[in-house]
mmCIF file of C-alpha atoms in Angstrom:
data_model
loop_
_atom_site.group_PDB
_atom_site.id
_atom_site.type_symbol
_atom_site.label_atom_id
_atom_site.label_comp_id
_atom_site.label_asym_id
_atom_site.label_seq_id
_atom_site.Cartn_x
_atom_site.Cartn_y
_atom_site.Cartn_z
ATOM 1 C CA UNK M 1 16.647 73.726 74.705
ATOM 2 C CA UNK M 2 19.289 76.258 73.585
ATOM 3 C CA UNK M 3 20.691 78.772 76.054
ATOM 4 C CA UNK M 4 19.834 82.437 75.619
ATOM 5 C CA UNK M 5 22.460 84.944 74.549
ATOM 6 C CA UNK M 6 21.787 88.209 76.351
ATOM 7 C CA UNK M 7 23.538 91.494 75.676
ATOM 8 C CA UNK M 8 23.578 93.584 78.846
ATOM 9 C CA UNK M 9 24.813 97.148 78.550
ATOM 10 C CA UNK M 10 24.868 100.405 80.445
ATOM 11 C CA UNK M 11 23.635 102.913 77.879
ATOM 12 C CA UNK M 12 22.836 106.612 77.665
ATOM 13 C CA UNK M 13 19.516 108.015 76.479
ATOM 14 C CA UNK M 14 21.163 108.659 73.082
ATOM 15 C CA UNK M 15 22.349 104.988 72.904
ATOM 16 C CA UNK M 16 26.039 105.501 73.710
ATOM 17 C CA UNK M 17 27.638 102.447 75.344
ATOM 18 C CA UNK M 18 31.198 103.770 75.262
ATOM 19 C CA UNK M 19 32.235 103.894 78.929
ATOM 20 C CA UNK M 20 34.374 107.009 78.529
ATOM 21 C CA UNK M 21 33.962 109.223 81.577
ATOM 22 C CA UNK M 22 31.856 108.394 84.608
ATOM 23 C CA UNK M 23 28.335 108.748 83.223
ATOM 24 C CA UNK M 24 27.541 105.136 84.156
ATOM 25 C CA UNK M 25 27.716 105.777 87.892
ATOM 26 C CA UNK M 26 24.084 106.052 89.058
ATOM 27 C CA UNK M 27 22.957 109.182 90.831
ATOM 28 C CA UNK M 28 23.247 108.580 94.572
ATOM 29 C CA UNK M 29 25.700 105.682 94.131
ATOM 30 C CA UNK M 30 27.720 106.922 97.105
ATOM 31 C CA UNK M 31 24.756 106.021 99.338
ATOM 32 C CA UNK M 32 23.951 102.291 99.024
ATOM 33 C CA UNK M 33 20.300 102.959 99.910
ATOM 34 C CA UNK M 34 19.905 105.042 96.745
ATOM 35 C CA UNK M 35 20.923 102.152 94.470
ATOM 36 C CA UNK M 36 19.621 99.200 96.513
ATOM 37 C CA UNK M 37 16.640 98.702 94.196
ATOM 38 C CA UNK M 38 18.926 98.541 91.164
ATOM 39 C CA UNK M 39 21.389 96.180 92.871
ATOM 40 C CA UNK M 40 18.506 93.843 93.756
ATOM 41 C CA UNK M 41 17.353 93.607 90.141
ATOM 42 C CA UNK M 42 20.933 93.146 88.925
ATOM 43 C CA UNK M 43 21.280 90.240 91.374
ATOM 44 C CA UNK M 44 18.029 88.685 90.089
ATOM 45 C CA UNK M 45 19.263 88.908 86.494
ATOM 46 C CA UNK M 46 22.720 87.510 87.333
ATOM 47 C CA UNK M 47 21.073 84.468 88.949
ATOM 48 C CA UNK M 48 19.883 83.258 85.522
ATOM 49 C CA UNK M 49 23.366 83.304 83.957
ATOM 50 C CA UNK M 50 26.272 80.929 84.259
ATOM 51 C CA UNK M 51 28.416 82.187 81.379
ATOM 52 C CA UNK M 52 29.997 85.519 80.481
ATOM 53 C CA UNK M 53 31.105 86.328 76.937
ATOM 54 C CA UNK M 54 33.469 89.262 76.418
ATOM 55 C CA UNK M 55 36.163 90.560 74.126
ATOM 56 C CA UNK M 56 39.816 90.696 75.145
ATOM 57 C CA UNK M 57 39.921 94.361 76.247
ATOM 58 C CA UNK M 58 36.838 94.045 78.483
ATOM 59 C CA UNK M 59 38.155 90.765 79.880
ATOM 60 C CA UNK M 60 41.512 92.314 80.752
ATOM 61 C CA UNK M 61 39.789 95.285 82.422
ATOM 62 C CA UNK M 62 37.565 92.944 84.454
ATOM 63 C CA UNK M 63 40.485 90.637 85.340
ATOM 64 C CA UNK M 64 42.602 93.528 86.600
ATOM 65 C CA UNK M 65 39.847 94.744 88.934
ATOM 66 C CA UNK M 66 37.140 92.297 90.012
ATOM 67 C CA UNK M 67 39.082 89.311 91.399
ATOM 68 C CA UNK M 68 40.740 91.610 93.953
ATOM 69 C CA UNK M 69 37.460 93.065 95.283
ATOM 70 C CA UNK M 70 37.054 91.281 98.632
ATOM 71 C CA UNK M 71 34.693 93.933 100.050
ATOM 72 C CA UNK M 72 32.376 94.136 97.007
ATOM 73 C CA UNK M 73 28.798 94.760 98.158
ATOM 74 C CA UNK M 74 27.326 94.613 94.628
ATOM 75 C CA UNK M 75 27.774 90.862 94.117
ATOM 76 C CA UNK M 76 29.581 91.411 90.817
ATOM 77 C CA UNK M 77 32.901 90.035 92.059
ATOM 78 C CA UNK M 78 31.298 86.820 93.352
ATOM 79 C CA UNK M 79 29.346 86.442 90.119
ATOM 80 C CA UNK M 80 32.392 86.916 87.882
ATOM 81 C CA UNK M 81 34.458 84.476 89.906
ATOM 82 C CA UNK M 82 31.637 81.890 89.739
ATOM 83 C CA UNK M 83 30.565 81.940 86.080
ATOM 84 C CA UNK M 84 32.352 80.405 83.132
ATOM 85 C CA UNK M 85 34.116 83.181 81.270
ATOM 86 C CA UNK M 86 34.572 83.052 77.485
ATOM 87 C CA UNK M 87 36.917 85.513 75.814
ATOM 88 C CA UNK M 88 36.890 86.173 72.083
ATOM 89 C CA UNK M 89 40.555 86.775 71.247
ATOM 90 C CA UNK M 90 43.215 85.825 68.755
ATOM 91 C CA UNK M 91 46.015 87.354 70.853
ATOM 92 C CA UNK M 92 45.341 86.364 74.485
ATOM 93 C CA UNK M 93 47.399 83.320 75.465
ATOM 94 C CA UNK M 94 47.027 82.928 79.243
ATOM 95 C CA UNK M 95 43.773 84.133 80.799
ATOM 96 C CA UNK M 96 45.136 84.002 84.386
ATOM 97 C CA UNK M 97 41.585 83.847 85.801
ATOM 98 C CA UNK M 98 39.996 80.548 86.757
ATOM 99 C CA UNK M 99 37.064 79.333 84.721
ATOM 100 C CA UNK M 100 38.148 81.181 81.574
ATOM 101 C CA UNK M 101 38.186 79.745 78.059
ATOM 102 C CA UNK M 102 39.695 81.599 75.112
ATOM 103 C CA UNK M 103 37.624 81.314 71.921
ATOM 104 C CA UNK M 104 39.651 81.827 68.742
ATOM 105 C CA UNK M 105 37.237 80.671 66.038
ATOM 106 C CA UNK M 106 34.532 82.414 64.072
ATOM 107 C CA UNK M 107 32.319 84.365 66.495
ATOM 108 C CA UNK M 108 28.992 83.016 65.188
ATOM 109 C CA UNK M 109 30.289 79.433 65.227
ATOM 110 C CA UNK M 110 31.720 79.751 68.751
ATOM 111 C CA UNK M 111 28.524 81.332 70.111
ATOM 112 C CA UNK M 112 26.340 78.715 68.416
ATOM 113 C CA UNK M 113 28.331 75.973 70.174
ATOM 114 C CA UNK M 114 27.931 77.756 73.533
ATOM 115 C CA UNK M 115 24.206 78.262 73.009
ATOM 116 C CA UNK M 116 23.728 74.581 72.255
ATOM 117 C CA UNK M 117 25.371 73.483 75.511
ATOM 118 C CA UNK M 118 23.347 72.814 78.640
ATOM 119 C CA UNK M 119 23.301 75.680 81.097
ATOM 120 C CA UNK M 120 21.939 79.068 82.015
ATOM 121 C CA UNK M 121 22.037 82.324 80.112
ATOM 122 C CA UNK M 122 25.162 83.576 78.359
ATOM 123 C CA UNK M 123 25.659 87.275 79.066
ATOM 124 C CA UNK M 124 27.729 89.510 76.810
ATOM 125 C CA UNK M 125 28.649 92.929 78.158
ATOM 126 C CA UNK M 126 30.989 95.798 77.333
ATOM 127 C CA UNK M 127 33.068 94.616 74.379
ATOM 128 C CA UNK M 128 31.673 97.082 71.840
ATOM 129 C CA UNK M 129 33.343 95.538 68.774
ATOM 130 C CA UNK M 130 32.185 92.054 69.757
ATOM 131 C CA UNK M 131 28.644 93.281 70.504
ATOM 132 C CA UNK M 132 28.446 94.957 67.089
ATOM 133 C CA UNK M 133 29.487 91.650 65.511
ATOM 134 C CA UNK M 134 26.925 89.736 67.622
ATOM 135 C CA UNK M 135 24.204 92.161 66.508
ATOM 136 C CA UNK M 136 24.870 91.031 62.931
ATOM 137 C CA UNK M 137 24.695 87.267 63.677
ATOM 138 C CA UNK M 138 21.020 86.971 64.565
ATOM 139 C CA UNK M 139 22.032 84.963 67.659
ATOM 140 C CA UNK M 140 21.062 87.568 70.284
ATOM 141 C CA UNK M 141 17.944 86.557 72.213
ATOM 142 C CA UNK M 142 17.611 89.535 74.532
ATOM 143 C CA UNK M 143 18.939 93.021 75.167
ATOM 144 C CA UNK M 144 19.078 94.218 78.785
ATOM 145 C CA UNK M 145 19.722 97.935 78.706
ATOM 146 C CA UNK M 146 20.344 99.972 81.837
ATOM 147 C CA UNK M 147 19.476 103.414 80.451
ATOM 148 C CA UNK M 148 21.175 106.260 82.310
ATOM 149 C CA UNK M 149 19.603 109.743 82.261
ATOM 150 C CA UNK M 150 22.570 111.190 80.377
ATOM 151 C CA UNK M 151 23.031 112.500 76.830
ATOM 152 C CA UNK M 152 26.599 112.172 75.526
ATOM 153 C CA UNK M 153 26.134 113.569 72.024
ATOM 154 C CA UNK M 154 28.903 111.358 70.683
ATOM 155 C CA UNK M 155 30.526 108.017 71.350
ATOM 156 C CA UNK M 156 30.190 104.444 70.208
ATOM 157 C CA UNK M 157 26.591 103.268 70.172
ATOM 158 C CA UNK M 158 24.885 99.917 70.702
ATOM 159 C CA UNK M 159 23.995 99.529 67.032
ATOM 160 C CA UNK M 160 26.278 100.480 64.181
ATOM 161 C CA UNK M 161 24.886 102.259 61.154
ATOM 162 C CA UNK M 162 23.533 100.922 58.945
ATOM 163 C CA UNK M 163 22.072 98.039 60.900
ATOM 164 C CA UNK M 164 19.438 95.458 60.128
ATOM 165 C CA UNK M 165 16.743 96.413 62.595
ATOM 166 C CA UNK M 166 15.956 93.456 64.853
ATOM 167 C CA UNK M 167 12.320 93.075 65.868
ATOM 168 C CA UNK M 168 12.282 93.859 69.580
ATOM 169 C CA UNK M 169 9.529 93.094 72.074
ATOM 170 C CA UNK M 170 9.604 94.983 75.373
ATOM 171 C CA UNK M 171 9.299 92.459 78.220
ATOM 172 C CA UNK M 172 10.274 94.671 81.159
ATOM 173 C CA UNK M 173 10.627 98.366 81.942
ATOM 174 C CA UNK M 174 11.848 98.980 85.453
ATOM 175 C CA UNK M 175 12.657 102.510 86.697
ATOM 176 C CA UNK M 176 15.041 102.886 89.633
ATOM 177 C CA UNK M 177 15.304 105.521 92.325
ATOM 178 C CA UNK M 178 18.568 106.761 90.770
ATOM 179 C CA UNK M 179 16.842 107.688 87.487
ATOM 180 C CA UNK M 180 18.273 104.689 85.633
ATOM 181 C CA UNK M 181 15.690 102.562 83.800
ATOM 182 C CA UNK M 182 16.114 98.889 82.892
ATOM 183 C CA UNK M 183 14.633 98.051 79.495
ATOM 184 C CA UNK M 184 14.548 94.371 78.539
ATOM 185 C CA UNK M 185 13.817 93.499 74.923
ATOM 186 C CA UNK M 186 13.415 90.016 73.454
ATOM 187 C CA UNK M 187 14.300 89.544 69.814
ATOM 188 C CA UNK M 188 12.251 87.699 67.209
#
């Protein structure tokens, strides 16, 4: 059975995924109790994945931050150090992070190979250019959108225009105490 490819993004109400600014910090994030419900669901979702797919810029941002987080209470650092990491890049030569493979071929071909391997979910996150390309391949099985109660007005969005509208089926809507809402959509 093929693995699922899941795009997970923090997104504004007006569909901006560009992480410019600090809009993606949940209300009450300074108090762990105010985001505990969200962290619990994030942990549940991470448990189904054993592969991360990102572009070079997102990979380099993650690599420069997460491996050094020894006091991370979110579980993200442990997750990123555990999963197989796949980086789409024609310029990266040395990943310098264990468990990382650089993919240099055609995106659709590389993802098809990954999906046909045995394992858990493959999660793609950040990496706006790569996500736009994945949206065009028809290989995305699910979108997990953490919708923040923010309107940016401008910025790069989840779907480019024009876009072939995928048929989406809502499989989960989970509001959090912070005002963020998780929307999970399966594609058909």
